[in-house]
CSV table of C-alpha atoms in Angstrom, one decimal:
chain,number,residue,atom,x,y,z
A,171,MET,CA,-43.6,80.0,48.7
A,172,ASN,CA,-41.4,79.2,51.6
A,173,ILE,CA,-39.1,82.2,51.9
A,174,LEU,CA,-36.0,82.8,54.0
A,175,LEU,CA,-34.9,86.3,54.7
A,176,THR,CA,-31.4,86.8,56.1
A,177,SER,CA,-29.7,90.0,57.4
A,178,LEU,CA,-26.8,91.2,59.5
A,179,GLN,CA,-29.2,93.9,60.8
A,180,VAL,CA,-30.8,92.5,63.9
A,181,PRO,CA,-34.4,93.4,65.0
A,182,GLY,CA,-34.5,96.9,66.6
A,183,ALA,CA,-31.4,98.2,64.7
A,184,ALA,CA,-31.7,101.8,63.7
A,185,SER,CA,-31.3,100.8,60.0
A,186,GLY,CA,-33.3,101.2,56.8
A,187,VAL,CA,-32.4,97.7,56.0
A,188,ARG,CA,-34.1,96.4,59.1
A,189,VAL,CA,-37.2,98.5,58.2
A,190,HIS,CA,-37.2,97.0,54.7
A,191,TYR,CA,-37.0,93.4,55.6
A,192,GLU,CA,-39.6,93.7,58.4
A,193,ARG,CA,-42.0,95.4,56.1
A,194,LEU,CA,-41.3,92.9,53.3
A,195,ALA,CA,-41.8,89.9,55.6
A,196,ALA,CA,-45.2,91.3,56.8
A,197,LEU,CA,-46.4,91.9,53.3
A,198,LEU,CA,-45.3,88.5,52.0
A,199,ARG,CA,-47.0,86.8,54.9
A,200,ALA,CA,-50.2,88.8,54.2
A,201,GLN,CA,-50.2,87.2,50.7
A,202,GLY,CA,-50.0,83.7,52.2
A,203,HIS,CA,-46.3,83.0,51.9
A,204,HIS,CA,-44.3,81.4,54.7
A,205,VAL,CA,-41.5,83.7,55.7
A,206,THR,CA,-38.6,83.0,58.1
A,207,VAL,CA,-36.3,85.8,59.1
A,208,VAL,CA,-32.8,84.9,60.3
A,209,THR,CA,-30.3,87.3,61.9
A,210,GLN,CA,-27.4,87.0,64.3
A,211,ASP,CA,-30.0,87.2,67.1
A,212,ASP,CA,-31.2,83.6,66.2
A,213,LEU,CA,-27.8,82.1,67.0
A,214,ARG,CA,-27.5,79.8,70.0
A,215,PRO,CA,-25.6,81.6,72.8
A,216,TRP,CA,-22.8,79.0,73.0
A,217,VAL,CA,-22.2,79.2,69.3
A,218,ARG,CA,-22.0,83.0,69.5
A,219,ARG,CA,-19.5,82.8,72.3
A,220,ALA,CA,-17.4,80.3,70.4
A,221,ILE,CA,-17.3,82.5,67.3
A,222,GLY,CA,-16.5,85.4,69.4
A,223,VAL,CA,-13.5,83.6,70.8
A,224,GLY,CA,-12.3,82.8,67.3
A,225,ARG,CA,-12.8,86.4,66.3
A,226,ARG,CA,-10.7,87.7,69.2
A,227,VAL,CA,-7.9,85.3,68.5
A,228,VAL,CA,-7.7,86.4,64.8
A,229,GLY,CA,-7.9,90.0,66.1
A,230,LEU,CA,-4.6,89.6,67.8
A,231,LEU,CA,-3.0,90.0,64.4
A,232,GLY,CA,-3.8,93.7,64.3
A,233,SER,CA,-6.3,95.8,62.3
A,234,LEU,CA,-6.3,93.4,59.4
A,235,GLY,CA,-7.0,90.5,61.7
A,236,ARG,CA,-9.8,92.4,63.4
A,237,ARG,CA,-11.5,93.0,60.0
A,238,VAL,CA,-11.0,89.5,58.8
A,239,GLY,CA,-12.3,88.1,62.1
A,240,LEU,CA,-15.4,90.4,62.0
A,241,GLU,CA,-16.3,89.7,58.4
A,242,LEU,CA,-15.8,85.9,58.6
A,243,GLY,CA,-17.5,85.8,62.0
A,244,GLN,CA,-20.6,87.6,60.8
A,245,ALA,CA,-20.9,85.2,57.8
A,246,LEU,CA,-20.4,82.2,60.1
A,247,GLU,CA,-23.0,83.4,62.5
A,248,ILE,CA,-25.6,83.5,59.8
A,249,TYR,CA,-24.4,80.2,58.5
A,250,CYS,CA,-24.9,78.6,61.9
A,251,ALA,CA,-28.3,80.2,62.5
A,252,ILE,CA,-29.9,78.8,59.4
A,253,ASP,CA,-32.1,75.7,59.9
A,254,ARG,CA,-30.9,73.4,57.1
A,255,GLN,CA,-33.9,71.1,57.5
A,256,GLN,CA,-36.4,73.7,56.3
A,257,PRO,CA,-37.6,73.2,52.7
A,258,TYR,CA,-37.0,76.8,51.5
A,259,ASP,CA,-38.0,77.7,48.0
A,260,VAL,CA,-35.8,80.9,47.9
A,261,VAL,CA,-33.5,82.9,50.1
A,262,ASN,CA,-33.5,86.7,50.0
A,263,ALA,CA,-30.4,88.0,51.7
A,264,GLN,CA,-30.3,91.6,52.6
A,265,ASP,CA,-26.6,91.8,52.2
A,266,VAL,CA,-23.9,89.9,50.3
A,267,SER,CA,-22.3,88.4,53.4
A,268,SER,CA,-25.5,86.7,54.7
A,269,GLY,CA,-26.2,85.7,51.1
A,270,TRP,CA,-22.9,83.8,50.8
A,271,ALA,CA,-23.5,82.2,54.2
A,272,ALA,CA,-26.9,81.0,53.1
A,273,ARG,CA,-25.5,79.5,49.9
A,274,LEU,CA,-22.9,77.6,51.9
A,275,ALA,CA,-25.4,76.5,54.6
A,276,LEU,CA,-28.0,75.2,52.0
A,277,ARG,CA,-25.3,73.8,49.7
A,278,ASP,CA,-26.5,75.8,46.7
A,279,GLN,CA,-29.7,73.7,46.7
A,280,VAL,CA,-31.8,76.9,47.1
A,281,PRO,CA,-31.5,80.0,45.0
A,282,VAL,CA,-30.2,83.0,46.9
A,283,VAL,CA,-31.4,86.5,45.9
A,284,VAL,CA,-29.2,89.3,47.2
A,285,THR,CA,-30.8,92.7,47.7
A,286,GLY,CA,-28.4,95.6,47.3
A,287,HIS,CA,-29.1,98.2,50.1
A,288,TYR,CA,-25.7,99.7,50.2
A,289,ASN,CA,-25.0,103.4,49.2
A,290,ASP,CA,-21.5,102.7,47.8
A,291,HIS,CA,-19.5,99.6,46.9
A,292,PRO,CA,-20.0,97.7,50.1
A,293,GLY,CA,-16.3,97.4,50.7
A,294,THR,CA,-15.7,101.0,50.1
A,295,GLU,CA,-18.6,101.8,52.4
A,296,VAL,CA,-17.0,100.0,55.3
A,297,VAL,CA,-13.7,101.7,54.6
A,298,GLN,CA,-15.4,105.1,54.7
A,299,GLN,CA,-17.5,104.3,57.8
A,300,LEU,CA,-14.5,103.2,59.8
A,301,ALA,CA,-12.1,105.8,58.4
A,302,LEU,CA,-9.6,103.0,57.5
A,303,PRO,CA,-6.4,104.2,55.7
A,304,PRO,CA,-7.3,103.5,52.1
A,305,ARG,CA,-3.9,101.9,51.2
A,306,GLY,CA,-3.8,99.9,54.4
A,307,TRP,CA,-4.1,96.1,54.5
A,308,ALA,CA,-7.5,96.3,56.3
A,309,ALA,CA,-9.0,98.6,53.7
A,310,ARG,CA,-7.6,96.4,50.9
A,311,PHE,CA,-9.1,93.3,52.5
A,312,GLU,CA,-12.6,94.9,52.8
A,313,VAL,CA,-12.7,95.8,49.1
A,314,ARG,CA,-11.4,92.4,48.0
A,315,TRP,CA,-13.7,90.6,50.4
A,316,TYR,CA,-16.8,92.2,49.0
A,317,ASN,CA,-15.6,91.8,45.4
A,318,PHE,CA,-15.2,88.1,46.2
A,319,LEU,CA,-18.8,87.9,47.6
A,320,LEU,CA,-20.3,89.9,44.7
A,321,ARG,CA,-18.6,87.6,42.2
A,322,ARG,CA,-20.5,84.7,43.8
A,323,THR,CA,-23.9,86.4,43.6
A,324,ARG,CA,-26.1,84.7,41.0
A,325,PHE,CA,-29.3,86.7,41.6
A,326,PHE,CA,-29.1,90.4,42.4
A,327,LEU,CA,-32.1,92.6,43.2
A,328,GLY,CA,-31.5,96.3,43.3
A,329,ILE,CA,-33.7,98.7,45.2
A,330,SER,CA,-32.8,101.4,42.7
A,331,GLU,CA,-31.3,101.7,39.2
A,332,TYR,CA,-28.3,103.3,40.9
A,333,ALA,CA,-27.7,100.2,43.0
A,334,LEU,CA,-27.8,98.0,39.9
A,335,ARG,CA,-25.5,100.3,37.9
A,336,LEU,CA,-23.1,100.3,40.9
A,337,THR,CA,-23.1,96.5,41.3
A,338,GLN,CA,-23.3,95.2,37.8
A,339,PRO,CA,-19.5,95.4,37.0
A,340,PHE,CA,-18.7,93.2,40.0
A,341,LEU,CA,-21.3,90.4,39.3
A,342,PRO,CA,-20.6,87.3,37.3
A,343,ALA,CA,-21.4,87.6,33.6
A,344,ASP,CA,-24.3,85.2,33.8
A,345,ALA,CA,-25.9,86.8,36.9
A,346,GLN,CA,-29.6,87.6,36.7
A,347,THR,CA,-30.7,91.0,37.9
A,348,ALA,CA,-33.8,93.0,38.5
A,349,ILE,CA,-35.0,96.2,40.2
A,350,ALA,CA,-37.7,96.6,42.8
A,351,HIS,CA,-37.7,100.1,44.3
A,352,ASN,CA,-38.5,100.6,48.0
A,353,GLY,CA,-42.2,101.1,48.5
A,354,VAL,CA,-44.5,102.4,51.1
A,355,ASP,CA,-48.3,102.2,51.8
A,356,MET,CA,-49.4,105.3,49.9
A,357,ALA,CA,-52.9,105.1,51.4
A,358,ALA,CA,-51.6,104.9,55.0
A,359,PHE,CA,-49.4,108.0,54.6
A,360,ALA,CA,-52.2,110.1,53.0
A,361,PRO,CA,-53.2,113.2,55.0
A,362,GLY,CA,-55.8,112.2,57.6
A,363,ALA,CA,-55.2,108.5,57.4
A,364,ALA,CA,-53.0,108.4,60.5
A,365,GLY,CA,-55.4,110.2,62.8
A,366,ALA,CA,-54.6,113.1,65.1
A,367,PRO,CA,-50.9,113.7,65.9
A,368,SER,CA,-49.5,113.3,69.4
A,369,ALA,CA,-48.3,116.3,71.4
A,370,GLU,CA,-44.7,115.4,70.5
A,371,THR,CA,-45.4,115.3,66.7
A,372,ASP,CA,-47.9,118.1,66.3
A,373,LEU,CA,-45.6,120.5,64.6
A,374,ARG,CA,-48.4,123.0,63.9
A,375,ALA,CA,-49.1,123.2,67.6
A,376,LEU,CA,-45.4,123.4,68.5
A,377,PHE,CA,-44.7,126.1,65.9
A,378,PRO,CA,-48.0,128.0,65.3
A,379,GLY,CA,-48.1,130.1,62.2
A,380,ARG,CA,-44.6,129.3,61.1
A,381,PRO,CA,-43.6,127.7,57.8
A,382,ILE,CA,-41.8,124.4,58.5
A,383,ILE,CA,-38.8,122.8,56.7
A,384,LEU,CA,-38.4,119.2,57.8
A,385,ASN,CA,-35.5,116.7,57.7
A,386,ILE,CA,-35.7,113.2,59.1
A,387,GLY,CA,-32.7,110.8,59.5
A,388,GLN,CA,-29.9,109.6,61.6
A,389,LEU,CA,-27.8,112.6,62.8
A,390,GLU,CA,-24.5,111.6,61.2
A,391,ALA,CA,-22.0,112.9,58.6
A,392,ARG,CA,-23.5,111.0,55.7
A,393,LYS,CA,-26.9,112.6,56.3
A,394,ASN,CA,-25.3,116.0,56.2
A,395,GLN,CA,-27.7,117.9,58.5
A,396,GLN,CA,-25.0,120.6,59.1
A,397,TYR,CA,-25.6,121.7,55.5
A,398,LEU,CA,-29.3,122.3,56.4
A,399,VAL,CA,-28.2,124.4,59.4
A,400,ALA,CA,-26.2,126.6,57.0
A,401,VAL,CA,-29.2,126.8,54.8
A,402,ALA,CA,-31.3,127.9,57.8
A,403,ALA,CA,-28.8,130.6,58.5
A,404,GLU,CA,-29.4,132.0,55.0
A,405,LEU,CA,-33.1,131.4,55.1
A,406,ARG,CA,-33.4,133.5,58.3
A,407,HIS,CA,-32.8,136.6,56.3
A,408,ARG,CA,-35.1,135.7,53.4
A,409,HIS,CA,-38.0,134.2,55.4
A,410,PRO,CA,-37.6,135.1,59.1
A,411,SER,CA,-40.6,133.2,60.4
A,412,CYS,CA,-39.5,129.8,59.0
A,413,VAL,CA,-38.4,127.0,61.3
A,414,THR,CA,-36.2,124.1,60.3
A,415,VAL,CA,-37.0,120.9,62.2
A,416,LEU,CA,-34.4,118.0,62.3
A,417,VAL,CA,-35.8,114.7,63.4
A,418,GLY,CA,-33.4,111.9,64.6
A,419,LYS,CA,-30.6,111.0,66.9
A,420,GLY,CA,-27.0,110.2,66.3
A,421,GLU,CA,-23.4,110.9,66.7
A,422,ASP,CA,-23.6,114.4,65.2
A,423,GLU,CA,-26.2,115.7,67.7
A,424,ALA,CA,-23.7,117.5,70.0
A,425,MET,CA,-21.9,119.1,67.0
A,426,LEU,CA,-25.2,120.3,65.5
A,427,ARG,CA,-26.3,121.8,68.8
A,428,ASP,CA,-23.0,123.7,69.0
A,429,LEU,CA,-23.3,124.8,65.4
A,430,ILE,CA,-26.9,126.1,66.0
A,431,ALA,CA,-25.8,127.9,69.1
A,432,ALA,CA,-22.7,129.4,67.5
A,433,GLN,CA,-24.9,130.9,64.7
A,434,GLY,CA,-27.6,132.1,67.1
A,435,LEU,CA,-30.2,129.8,65.4
A,436,GLU,CA,-31.9,128.4,68.5
A,437,ASN,CA,-35.2,129.9,67.3
A,438,ASP,CA,-34.7,128.9,63.7
A,439,VAL,CA,-33.5,125.2,63.9
A,440,VAL,CA,-35.0,122.7,66.3
A,441,LEU,CA,-33.6,119.2,67.1
A,442,LEU,CA,-36.8,117.2,67.8
A,443,GLY,CA,-35.2,113.9,68.7
A,444,TYR,CA,-36.1,110.4,67.4
A,445,HIS,CA,-39.7,109.6,66.4
A,446,THR,CA,-41.0,106.4,64.7
A,447,GLN,CA,-44.3,107.8,63.6
A,448,VAL,CA,-43.2,110.2,60.9
A,449,ALA,CA,-46.4,110.6,58.9
A,450,ALA,CA,-47.8,113.3,61.3
A,451,LEU,CA,-44.5,115.2,61.0
A,452,LEU,CA,-44.6,115.1,57.2
A,453,HIS,CA,-48.3,116.1,57.1
A,454,ALA,CA,-47.4,119.3,59.0
A,455,ALA,CA,-44.3,120.2,57.1
A,456,ASP,CA,-44.4,122.7,54.2
A,457,VAL,CA,-41.3,121.2,52.5
A,458,TYR,CA,-39.1,118.2,53.1
A,459,VAL,CA,-35.4,118.6,52.4
A,460,HIS,CA,-33.2,115.5,52.1
A,461,THR,CA,-29.5,116.4,52.5
A,462,ALA,CA,-27.7,113.0,52.5
A,463,LEU,CA,-24.5,112.8,50.5
A,464,ARG,CA,-24.6,109.1,49.9
A,465,GLU,CA,-27.9,107.2,49.4
A,466,ASN,CA,-29.5,104.3,47.7
A,467,CYS,CA,-33.3,104.5,47.7
A,468,PRO,CA,-34.3,106.6,50.8
A,469,TYR,CA,-37.6,105.5,52.3
A,470,VAL,CA,-38.2,108.9,53.8
A,471,VAL,CA,-38.3,110.7,50.5
A,472,ILE,CA,-41.0,108.3,49.3
A,473,GLU,CA,-42.9,108.8,52.6
A,474,ALA,CA,-42.7,112.6,52.2
A,475,ILE,CA,-44.2,112.3,48.7
A,476,ALA,CA,-46.9,109.9,49.9
A,477,SER,CA,-47.8,112.3,52.8
A,478,GLY,CA,-48.4,115.2,50.4
A,479,CYS,CA,-45.3,117.0,51.4
A,480,PRO,CA,-43.2,118.4,48.4
A,481,ALA,CA,-39.6,117.1,48.6
A,482,LEU,CA,-36.2,118.5,47.6
A,483,ALA,CA,-33.0,116.4,47.7
A,484,LEU,CA,-29.4,116.7,47.1
A,485,VAL,CA,-28.3,114.4,44.2
A,486,ALA,CA,-27.1,111.2,45.8
A,487,GLY,CA,-27.4,107.6,44.6
A,488,GLY,CA,-31.0,106.7,43.7
A,489,SER,CA,-32.6,109.9,45.1
A,490,PRO,CA,-33.1,111.5,41.6
A,491,GLU,CA,-35.0,108.4,40.5
A,492,LEU,CA,-37.7,109.2,43.1
A,493,LEU,CA,-37.9,112.8,42.0
A,494,ALA,CA,-37.7,112.2,38.2
A,495,ALA,CA,-40.9,114.0,37.5
A,496,THR,CA,-39.6,117.2,39.1
A,497,PRO,CA,-35.9,117.5,38.1
A,498,GLU,CA,-35.8,121.0,39.7
A,499,ALA,CA,-36.2,119.2,43.1
A,500,SER,CA,-32.9,117.3,42.6
A,501,LEU,CA,-30.0,119.7,43.6
A,502,PRO,CA,-26.3,119.2,42.9
A,503,GLN,CA,-24.3,118.6,46.0
A,504,SER,CA,-22.3,121.7,45.2
A,505,THR,CA,-25.4,123.9,45.6
A,506,PRO,CA,-24.4,126.8,47.9
A,507,PRO,CA,-26.6,127.1,51.1
A,508,ALA,CA,-27.7,130.6,49.9
A,509,ALA,CA,-29.0,129.1,46.6
A,510,LEU,CA,-31.1,126.5,48.4
A,511,ALA,CA,-32.4,129.1,50.9
A,512,ALA,CA,-33.5,131.2,47.9
A,513,GLN,CA,-35.3,128.3,46.3
A,514,LEU,CA,-37.0,127.4,49.6
A,515,ALA,CA,-38.0,131.0,50.2
A,516,ASP,CA,-39.6,131.1,46.8
A,517,LEU,CA,-41.5,127.9,47.5
A,518,LEU,CA,-42.8,129.1,50.8
A,519,ALA,CA,-44.0,132.3,49.3
A,520,ASP,CA,-45.8,130.6,46.5
A,521,PRO,CA,-48.3,127.9,47.7
A,522,ALA,CA,-49.5,127.3,44.1
A,523,THR,CA,-45.9,126.4,42.9
A,524,ARG,CA,-45.4,124.3,46.0
A,525,HIS,CA,-48.7,122.4,45.4
A,526,ASP,CA,-47.8,121.8,41.7
A,527,LEU,CA,-44.4,120.4,42.8
A,528,GLN,CA,-46.2,118.0,45.2
A,529,GLN,CA,-48.8,116.9,42.7
A,530,ARG,CA,-46.3,116.0,40.0
A,531,GLN,CA,-44.2,114.1,42.6
A,532,TYR,CA,-47.2,112.2,43.9
A,533,ALA,CA,-48.5,111.3,40.4
A,534,TYR,CA,-45.2,109.8,39.5
A,535,ALA,CA,-44.7,107.9,42.7
A,536,ARG,CA,-48.2,106.7,43.3
A,537,THR,CA,-47.9,103.4,41.4
A,538,ARG,CA,-44.1,103.2,41.1
A,539,PHE,CA,-43.2,103.4,44.8
A,540,ASP,CA,-46.2,101.9,46.4
A,541,ARG,CA,-45.6,98.8,48.5
A,542,ALA,CA,-47.7,96.7,46.1
A,543,ALA,CA,-45.3,97.4,43.3
A,544,MET,CA,-42.3,96.5,45.5
A,545,VAL,CA,-43.8,93.2,46.5
A,546,GLN,CA,-44.9,92.4,43.0
A,547,GLY,CA,-41.4,93.0,41.6
A,548,THR,CA,-39.7,91.1,44.4
A,549,LEU,CA,-42.0,88.1,44.0
A,550,ALA,CA,-41.5,88.1,40.3
A,551,PHE,CA,-37.7,87.9,40.7
A,552,TYR,CA,-38.1,85.1,43.4
A,553,ARG,CA,-40.1,83.1,40.8
A,554,GLN,CA,-37.5,83.8,38.1
A,555,ALA,CA,-34.8,82.6,40.5
A,556,THR,CA,-36.6,79.4,41.4
A,557,GLY,CA,-37.5,78.7,37.7
A,558,LEU,CA,-41.2,79.1,38.2
A,559,ALA,CA,-41.3,82.0,35.7
A,560,PRO,CA,-39.4,83.0,32.6
A,561,ALA,CA,-36.6,85.4,32.9
A,562,LEU,CA,-37.5,89.0,33.2
A,563,PRO,CA,-36.3,91.3,30.5
A,564,PRO,CA,-33.2,93.2,31.5
A,565,PRO,CA,-33.9,96.5,33.2
A,566,LEU,CA,-34.2,99.4,30.7
A,567,ALA,CA,-31.5,101.9,30.6
A,568,VAL,CA,-32.8,104.9,32.5
A,569,LYS,CA,-31.9,108.4,31.4
A,570,ARG,CA,-30.3,110.3,34.3
A,571,PRO,CA,-31.7,113.6,35.3
A,572,ALA,CA,-29.5,116.5,34.1
A,573,SER,CA,-28.5,117.3,37.7
A,574,GLN,CA,-27.1,113.8,38.4
A,575,PRO,CA,-23.3,113.5,38.1
A,576,VAL,CA,-21.9,110.9,35.7
């Protein structure tokens, strides 16, 4: 197949969306498909400048004008970057804006599959990220803009059951949908597969003889690492030798350093910085704890399971789907830090229970969240969209874990 992938996340962006489409493109090419990736980086410089001028002019109208200019400008950039002469079989847009731009650019002659990577309704997500006044004109525009785009989405691919449930009410009645969870190379993450760790990622050498709690992600409010600092403060009294390692960079770094210092946790919580090779970190950890408050289908939880590291996660979005075999590992967001600290102390003190948790998680994830399953499900929906295969049966209703809020 001749496949076009579009995204508003440019190469090098610190984004799970970028990681997803780069992995997907490589896997599709390995199977013999021709894949073109288009982002705003593919735009001719003079076109980018012209769109920028238009955006600034519209921005003179105030906050509403700035949001209108940005949203329309992003869609226009993708529209102008697409080569209309290419005989594409299918487009897979990694967001609804570039999906709409592709439909317009290719005049609806090529089916456009939109993959839902967002953690909330995409308009609401923008409002929250930018802290826009919810009743202001800019916030109202964002929600209505994304409702407009979703109503024009004919093929929707969710990376979690959560994403499909969230999106379904906004899609047209005749939209076709499917689910293809994020997937990783299970074999590549297996202990020993990645070779010896570097000095920077050898946690056992950095913290000899100490149990290690690990968290990986952008240091930001949504990822909620300050909650894990509070857990570490409680854990210090229950398991004094334990160390909590936070991997990542971001806007909350200074706040987290101040919080760690204020509670005297310099020996208990370590900010390790940003690292791309996470397998070695996960191999060395005793437990991975995911504290994000809003999520879709977090790659890092799957990577932890593939690495043989038992995982716990606050209930958010599609996280409970990844831990469905171990409902005790999905924790309500209202869980007090002391309660999680007690659970972690029990796990650290009982290697057999920890191993059983890891084994059940891995057995459930091994075929469901492997990259082969992701590619197979994605290609099946591409073929459905292009008419090369019969329609897939609608996704089965999935019973939510007891800890997941309704």
